[in-house]
């Protein structure tokens, strides 16, 4: 008989835990091999066609100097994401990858405006991503919707253009808008009218804030932009007013542990406040941010939560329930997803 070490028995298998992903960027999650395949197919020039080289160029180091350095890794995938066919394929593959991590439902985000270089309209871009979702849902036991990112470095008019383009897809593949990209202090003021319009149209709203700049951006995102969830938000830790606001309002923080270390949102993994947040009743979810750029998966992020923060079954059940309750879906869908916990 094979003797099983006690430690082996006690280690929780993170791979098979059911998961919900709320924060995943499509362009940061393209398989490196697909970047090469699509570039060859379309005659797009890459710095190299060697898989190892492309991996090196599309994965951000653990020690980035800043969020801006991290964001440079998106140039390469974006080069091959300028046709509907390619976008559809990349969405399909992302959902296939998530399926193997036991993700039950995911919200995939991307900025349609970054995919119009070859003349596609933003509506065509969105439609092709929805086609990818529909195809994956036909083949796999996983569902998804899209979050449309407006870019913080562009104008409010640009944001409104994306909001208008996605309007007809609300409830038919699109659930929300987001503000993404490099974070400056006080960015919210520029987008008040755009987010008001989005809300009127029926979009849900999530905003990247408190990642590379102060907790005040989190307050502004909630109070001025109507954010229902916050991308990252880890900087609330040292600001009592923001912390209490997030806690009282039950605003979900979409936490991405590996990415938070890479972008210097936190100074090290062991100092990440995720466990303190969870124990104190802050609503948190665990996400990849970017499978390729952060060289991670949902299973990897769960392992970090297990190994560094001591998450066990109770904590993972809490994260799953928080995540389902914060999804931009109707109550019927939430009930169905919550039933997974009892299986
Ligand atoms: Zn993000």
Coordinates of C-alpha atoms and ligand atoms in Angstrom, one line a residue:
X1 CA 0.0 0.0 0.0
X2 CA 1.3 3.5 -0.9
X3 CA 1.7 5.6 2.2
X4 CA 0.1 9.0 1.7
X5 CA 1.9 11.8 3.4
X6 CA -0.4 13.8 5.8
X7 CA 0.5 17.1 4.1
X8 CA -0.7 15.7 0.7
X9 CA -4.1 14.9 2.2
X10 CA -4.5 18.3 3.7
X11 CA -3.6 20.4 0.7
X12 CA -6.9 21.5 -0.9
X13 CA -7.2 21.0 -4.6
X14 CA -7.9 24.5 -6.1
X15 CA -8.4 23.3 -9.6
X16 CA -11.8 21.6 -9.0
X17 CA -13.3 24.4 -6.8
X18 CA -16.1 26.0 -8.8
X19 CA -15.3 29.6 -9.8
X20 CA -16.8 32.8 -11.0
X21 CA -14.6 35.3 -12.8
X22 CA -15.6 39.0 -12.8
X23 CA -12.5 40.6 -14.0
X24 CA -10.7 39.3 -17.1
X25 CA -9.4 41.4 -20.0
X26 CA -9.7 39.7 -23.4
X27 CA -6.6 41.3 -24.9
X28 CA -4.5 40.4 -21.9
X29 CA -5.6 36.7 -22.1
X30 CA -4.7 35.7 -25.7
X31 CA -2.8 32.4 -26.0
X32 CA 0.8 33.3 -27.2
X33 CA 0.5 30.5 -29.8
X34 CA -2.6 32.1 -31.1
X35 CA -0.8 35.4 -31.5
X36 CA 1.7 33.7 -33.7
X37 CA -0.9 31.7 -35.7
X38 CA -3.1 34.7 -36.4
X39 CA -0.1 36.9 -37.3
X40 CA 1.1 34.3 -39.8
X41 CA -2.5 33.9 -41.2
X42 CA -2.9 37.6 -41.7
X43 CA 0.6 38.6 -42.7
X44 CA 1.1 40.7 -39.6
X45 CA 4.7 41.4 -38.7
X46 CA 5.8 40.3 -35.2
X47 CA 9.2 40.9 -33.6
X48 CA 9.5 37.0 -33.6
X49 CA 7.5 34.0 -34.5
X50 CA 9.2 31.8 -31.8
X51 CA 6.8 30.8 -29.1
X52 CA 9.2 31.4 -26.3
X53 CA 10.0 34.8 -27.5
X54 CA 6.4 35.8 -27.9
X55 CA 5.7 34.5 -24.4
X56 CA 8.5 36.7 -23.1
X57 CA 7.1 39.7 -24.9
X58 CA 3.5 39.2 -23.7
X59 CA 4.1 38.2 -20.1
X60 CA 4.8 41.0 -17.6
X61 CA 7.5 40.4 -15.0
X62 CA 6.5 40.1 -11.4
X63 CA 8.6 43.2 -10.8
X64 CA 7.1 45.8 -13.2
X65 CA 8.0 49.4 -12.3
X66 CA 4.4 50.5 -12.6
X67 CA 0.9 49.8 -14.0
X68 CA 2.0 51.7 -17.1
X69 CA 4.9 49.2 -17.7
X70 CA 2.4 46.3 -17.3
X71 CA 0.0 47.9 -19.8
X72 CA 2.7 47.9 -22.5
X73 CA 2.3 44.1 -22.9
X74 CA -1.1 44.6 -24.6
X75 CA 0.4 46.0 -27.9
X76 CA 1.3 42.5 -29.3
X77 CA -2.1 40.8 -28.8
X78 CA -4.0 43.9 -30.0
X79 CA -2.1 43.7 -33.4
X80 CA -3.9 40.4 -34.2
X81 CA -7.3 41.5 -32.8
X82 CA -8.3 43.7 -35.6
X83 CA -10.8 41.4 -37.4
X84 CA -14.1 39.9 -36.3
X85 CA -12.9 36.4 -37.1
X86 CA -9.9 36.7 -34.9
X87 CA -11.8 38.3 -32.0
X88 CA -14.4 35.5 -32.1
X89 CA -11.6 32.8 -32.0
X90 CA -9.9 34.5 -29.1
X91 CA -13.1 34.8 -27.0
X92 CA -13.8 31.1 -27.7
X93 CA -10.3 30.1 -26.6
X94 CA -10.5 32.2 -23.5
X95 CA -13.7 30.5 -22.4
X96 CA -12.2 27.1 -23.2
X97 CA -9.3 28.0 -20.9
X98 CA -11.6 29.1 -18.2
X99 CA -13.7 26.0 -18.5
X100 CA -10.7 23.9 -17.7
X101 CA -10.2 26.0 -14.5
X102 CA -13.8 25.1 -13.5
X103 CA -15.1 28.6 -14.1
X104 CA -18.9 28.5 -14.3
X105 CA -19.5 32.0 -15.4
X106 CA -17.3 34.9 -16.5
X107 CA -17.5 38.5 -17.5
X108 CA -15.0 39.2 -20.2
X109 CA -14.0 42.8 -20.7
X110 CA -12.3 44.6 -23.6
X111 CA -12.3 48.1 -25.2
X112 CA -14.0 47.9 -28.6
X113 CA -12.3 51.2 -29.6
X114 CA -8.9 49.4 -29.6
X115 CA -10.0 47.0 -32.3
X116 CA -11.0 49.4 -35.1
X117 CA -7.6 50.0 -36.7
X118 CA -8.6 48.0 -39.8
X119 CA -11.9 49.7 -40.3
X120 CA -14.3 47.6 -38.2
X121 CA -17.0 49.6 -36.4
X122 CA -17.3 49.2 -32.6
X123 CA -20.6 47.5 -33.2
X124 CA -19.0 44.9 -35.4
X125 CA -16.2 44.4 -32.8
X126 CA -18.8 43.8 -30.1
X127 CA -20.9 41.5 -32.3
X128 CA -17.9 39.3 -33.1
X129 CA -17.0 38.9 -29.4
X130 CA -20.6 38.0 -28.7
X131 CA -20.4 35.4 -31.5
X132 CA -17.4 33.9 -29.8
X133 CA -19.3 33.7 -26.5
X134 CA -22.3 32.1 -28.2
X135 CA -20.1 29.5 -29.9
X136 CA -18.3 28.6 -26.7
X137 CA -21.7 28.3 -24.8
X138 CA -22.8 25.9 -27.5
X139 CA -19.8 23.6 -26.9
X140 CA -19.0 24.1 -23.3
X141 CA -20.7 24.2 -19.9
X142 CA -19.7 27.8 -19.2
X143 CA -21.4 31.1 -19.8
X144 CA -20.2 34.7 -20.3
X145 CA -21.2 38.3 -20.9
X146 CA -19.1 41.3 -22.0
X147 CA -18.1 44.4 -20.1
X148 CA -17.2 47.2 -22.5
X149 CA -14.1 49.2 -21.4
X150 CA -13.9 52.9 -22.1
X151 CA -10.3 54.0 -21.9
X152 CA -9.3 56.6 -19.3
X153 CA -6.7 58.3 -21.5
X154 CA -9.3 59.0 -24.2
X155 CA -12.0 61.6 -24.2
X156 CA -15.5 61.5 -22.7
X157 CA -16.8 61.7 -26.3
X158 CA -14.8 58.5 -27.1
X159 CA -16.4 56.8 -24.0
X160 CA -19.8 57.9 -25.2
X161 CA -19.1 56.4 -28.6
X162 CA -18.5 53.0 -27.1
X163 CA -21.6 53.3 -24.8
X164 CA -23.7 54.1 -27.9
X165 CA -22.2 51.3 -29.9
X166 CA -23.0 48.7 -27.2
X167 CA -26.5 50.0 -26.4
X168 CA -28.3 47.6 -28.7
X169 CA -26.5 44.6 -27.1
X170 CA -27.4 45.3 -23.5
X171 CA -29.0 42.2 -22.1
X172 CA -28.0 40.4 -25.3
X173 CA -24.4 39.6 -24.5
X174 CA -23.3 43.0 -23.0
X175 CA -23.9 43.7 -19.3
X176 CA -21.7 46.6 -18.2
X177 CA -19.2 49.4 -19.0
X178 CA -15.9 49.9 -17.3
X179 CA -13.2 52.6 -17.2
X180 CA -9.8 51.0 -17.8
X181 CA -6.1 51.9 -18.5
X182 CA -3.5 54.0 -16.6
X183 CA -4.9 55.6 -13.5
X184 CA -4.6 59.3 -12.7
X185 CA -5.8 61.2 -9.6
X186 CA -9.3 62.6 -10.2
X187 CA -10.0 60.8 -13.5
X188 CA -13.7 60.4 -12.6
X189 CA -14.6 64.0 -13.2
X190 CA -13.9 63.6 -17.0
X191 CA -16.5 60.8 -17.3
X192 CA -19.5 61.9 -15.2
X193 CA -21.8 62.5 -18.1
X194 CA -20.7 59.3 -20.0
X195 CA -21.4 57.1 -17.0
X196 CA -24.7 58.9 -16.4
X197 CA -25.7 58.1 -19.9
X198 CA -24.6 54.5 -19.6
X199 CA -26.7 54.1 -16.5
X200 CA -29.7 55.6 -18.2
X201 CA -29.3 53.1 -21.1
X202 CA -29.3 50.2 -18.6
X203 CA -25.7 49.3 -18.4
X204 CA -24.2 48.2 -15.1
X205 CA -21.1 50.0 -14.1
X206 CA -17.7 48.9 -12.8
X207 CA -14.6 51.1 -12.7
X208 CA -10.9 50.4 -12.3
X209 CA -9.9 52.5 -9.3
X210 CA -7.6 52.5 -6.3
X211 CA -5.1 50.4 -8.2
X212 CA -2.3 52.8 -9.2
X213 CA -3.7 56.0 -7.5
X214 CA -5.4 57.0 -4.3
X215 CA -8.5 55.8 -2.5
X216 CA -10.2 59.0 -3.4
X217 CA -10.6 57.6 -6.9
X218 CA -12.7 54.8 -5.4
X219 CA -15.0 57.3 -3.6
X220 CA -15.3 59.3 -6.8
X221 CA -16.1 56.2 -8.8
X222 CA -18.8 55.2 -6.4
X223 CA -20.3 58.6 -5.8
X224 CA -19.7 60.4 -9.1
X225 CA -19.8 57.6 -11.6
X226 CA -22.3 55.2 -9.9
X227 CA -19.8 52.3 -9.8
X228 CA -21.5 49.1 -8.4
X229 CA -18.1 47.3 -8.3
X230 CA -14.5 48.4 -8.3
X231 CA -11.7 46.9 -10.3
X232 CA -9.0 46.2 -7.7
X233 CA -9.6 49.0 -5.1
X234 CA -6.8 47.7 -2.9
X235 CA -5.7 51.2 -1.9
X236 CA -8.8 51.6 0.2
X237 CA -6.9 49.8 2.9
X238 CA -5.2 52.9 4.3
X239 CA -8.2 55.3 4.0
X240 CA -10.8 54.9 6.6
X241 CA -13.5 57.0 4.9
X242 CA -13.2 55.0 1.6
X243 CA -13.0 51.7 3.5
X244 CA -16.1 52.4 5.4
X245 CA -18.0 53.5 2.3
X246 CA -17.1 50.4 0.4
X247 CA -18.1 48.2 3.3
X248 CA -21.3 50.0 4.1
X249 CA -22.5 50.0 0.5
X250 CA -21.4 46.4 -0.1
X251 CA -19.4 47.5 -3.1
X252 CA -17.6 44.4 -4.5
X253 CA -13.8 44.7 -5.0
X254 CA -12.6 42.7 -8.0
X255 CA -9.3 41.6 -6.7
X256 CA -6.6 40.2 -8.9
X257 CA -3.7 39.1 -6.5
X258 CA -0.9 38.4 -9.0
X259 CA -1.6 41.5 -11.1
X260 CA -1.8 43.7 -8.0
X261 CA 1.8 42.7 -7.1
X262 CA 3.0 43.2 -10.7
X263 CA 1.5 46.6 -11.1
X264 CA 2.7 47.7 -7.6
X265 CA -0.9 48.2 -6.4
X266 CA 0.5 46.3 -3.4
X267 CA 4.2 46.1 -2.4
X268 CA 4.3 42.3 -2.0
X269 CA 1.9 39.3 -2.0
X270 CA 2.2 38.7 1.7
X271 CA 1.1 42.3 2.3
X272 CA -2.0 42.0 0.1
X273 CA -5.0 43.0 2.1
X274 CA -7.4 40.4 0.5
X275 CA -7.6 38.2 3.6
X276 CA -8.2 41.2 5.9
X277 CA -10.9 42.5 3.6
X278 CA -12.7 39.2 3.5
X279 CA -12.5 38.6 7.2
X280 CA -13.9 42.1 7.9
X281 CA -16.9 41.6 5.7
X282 CA -15.8 43.5 2.6
X283 CA -17.2 41.8 -0.5
X284 CA -14.3 40.5 -2.7
X285 CA -13.9 38.3 -5.7
X286 CA -10.7 36.6 -7.0
X287 CA -9.8 37.1 -10.6
X288 CA -6.9 36.7 -13.1
X289 CA -7.1 40.3 -14.6
X290 CA -5.1 38.9 -17.5
X291 CA -4.3 35.2 -18.0
X292 CA -1.4 35.8 -20.4
X293 CA 0.1 39.2 -19.3
X294 CA 0.0 38.0 -15.6
X295 CA 0.9 34.4 -16.7
X296 CA -1.8 33.0 -14.5
X297 CA -5.1 31.2 -14.3
X298 CA -8.1 31.1 -11.9
X299 CA -6.6 27.9 -10.4
X300 CA -3.3 29.7 -9.8
X301 CA -5.0 32.6 -8.1
X302 CA -6.9 30.3 -5.9
X303 CA -3.7 28.5 -5.0
X304 CA -2.1 31.9 -4.0
X305 CA -5.2 32.5 -1.8
X306 CA -4.8 29.1 -0.3
X307 CA -1.0 29.2 0.2
X308 CA -0.4 32.8 1.1
X309 CA -3.6 33.8 2.8
X310 CA -4.8 30.4 4.2
X311 CA -8.1 30.3 2.4
X312 CA -9.9 27.0 2.9
X313 CA -13.3 25.8 2.0
X314 CA -15.2 28.4 4.0
X315 CA -13.3 31.3 2.4
X316 CA -13.7 29.9 -1.1
X317 CA -17.4 29.4 -0.6
X318 CA -17.7 33.0 0.6
X319 CA -15.8 34.2 -2.5
X320 CA -18.0 32.2 -4.8
X321 CA -21.2 33.6 -3.1
X322 CA -19.9 37.2 -3.1
X323 CA -19.0 36.8 -6.8
X324 CA -22.3 35.3 -7.9
X325 CA -24.2 38.0 -6.0
X326 CA -22.2 40.8 -7.7
X327 CA -22.5 39.4 -11.2
X328 CA -24.4 41.6 -13.6
X329 CA -27.1 39.0 -14.3
X330 CA -30.7 38.5 -13.2
X331 CA -31.7 36.8 -9.9
X332 CA -32.7 33.6 -11.7
X333 CA -29.2 33.1 -13.0
X334 CA -27.7 33.9 -9.6
X335 CA -29.9 31.3 -8.0
X336 CA -28.8 28.7 -10.5
X337 CA -25.2 29.5 -10.0
X338 CA -25.5 29.5 -6.2
X339 CA -27.0 26.0 -6.4
X340 CA -23.5 24.8 -7.6
X341 CA -22.3 25.3 -3.9
X342 CA -24.7 22.6 -2.7
X343 CA -23.7 20.0 -5.3
Ligands
LIG1 ZN1 -8.2 45.1 -15.1

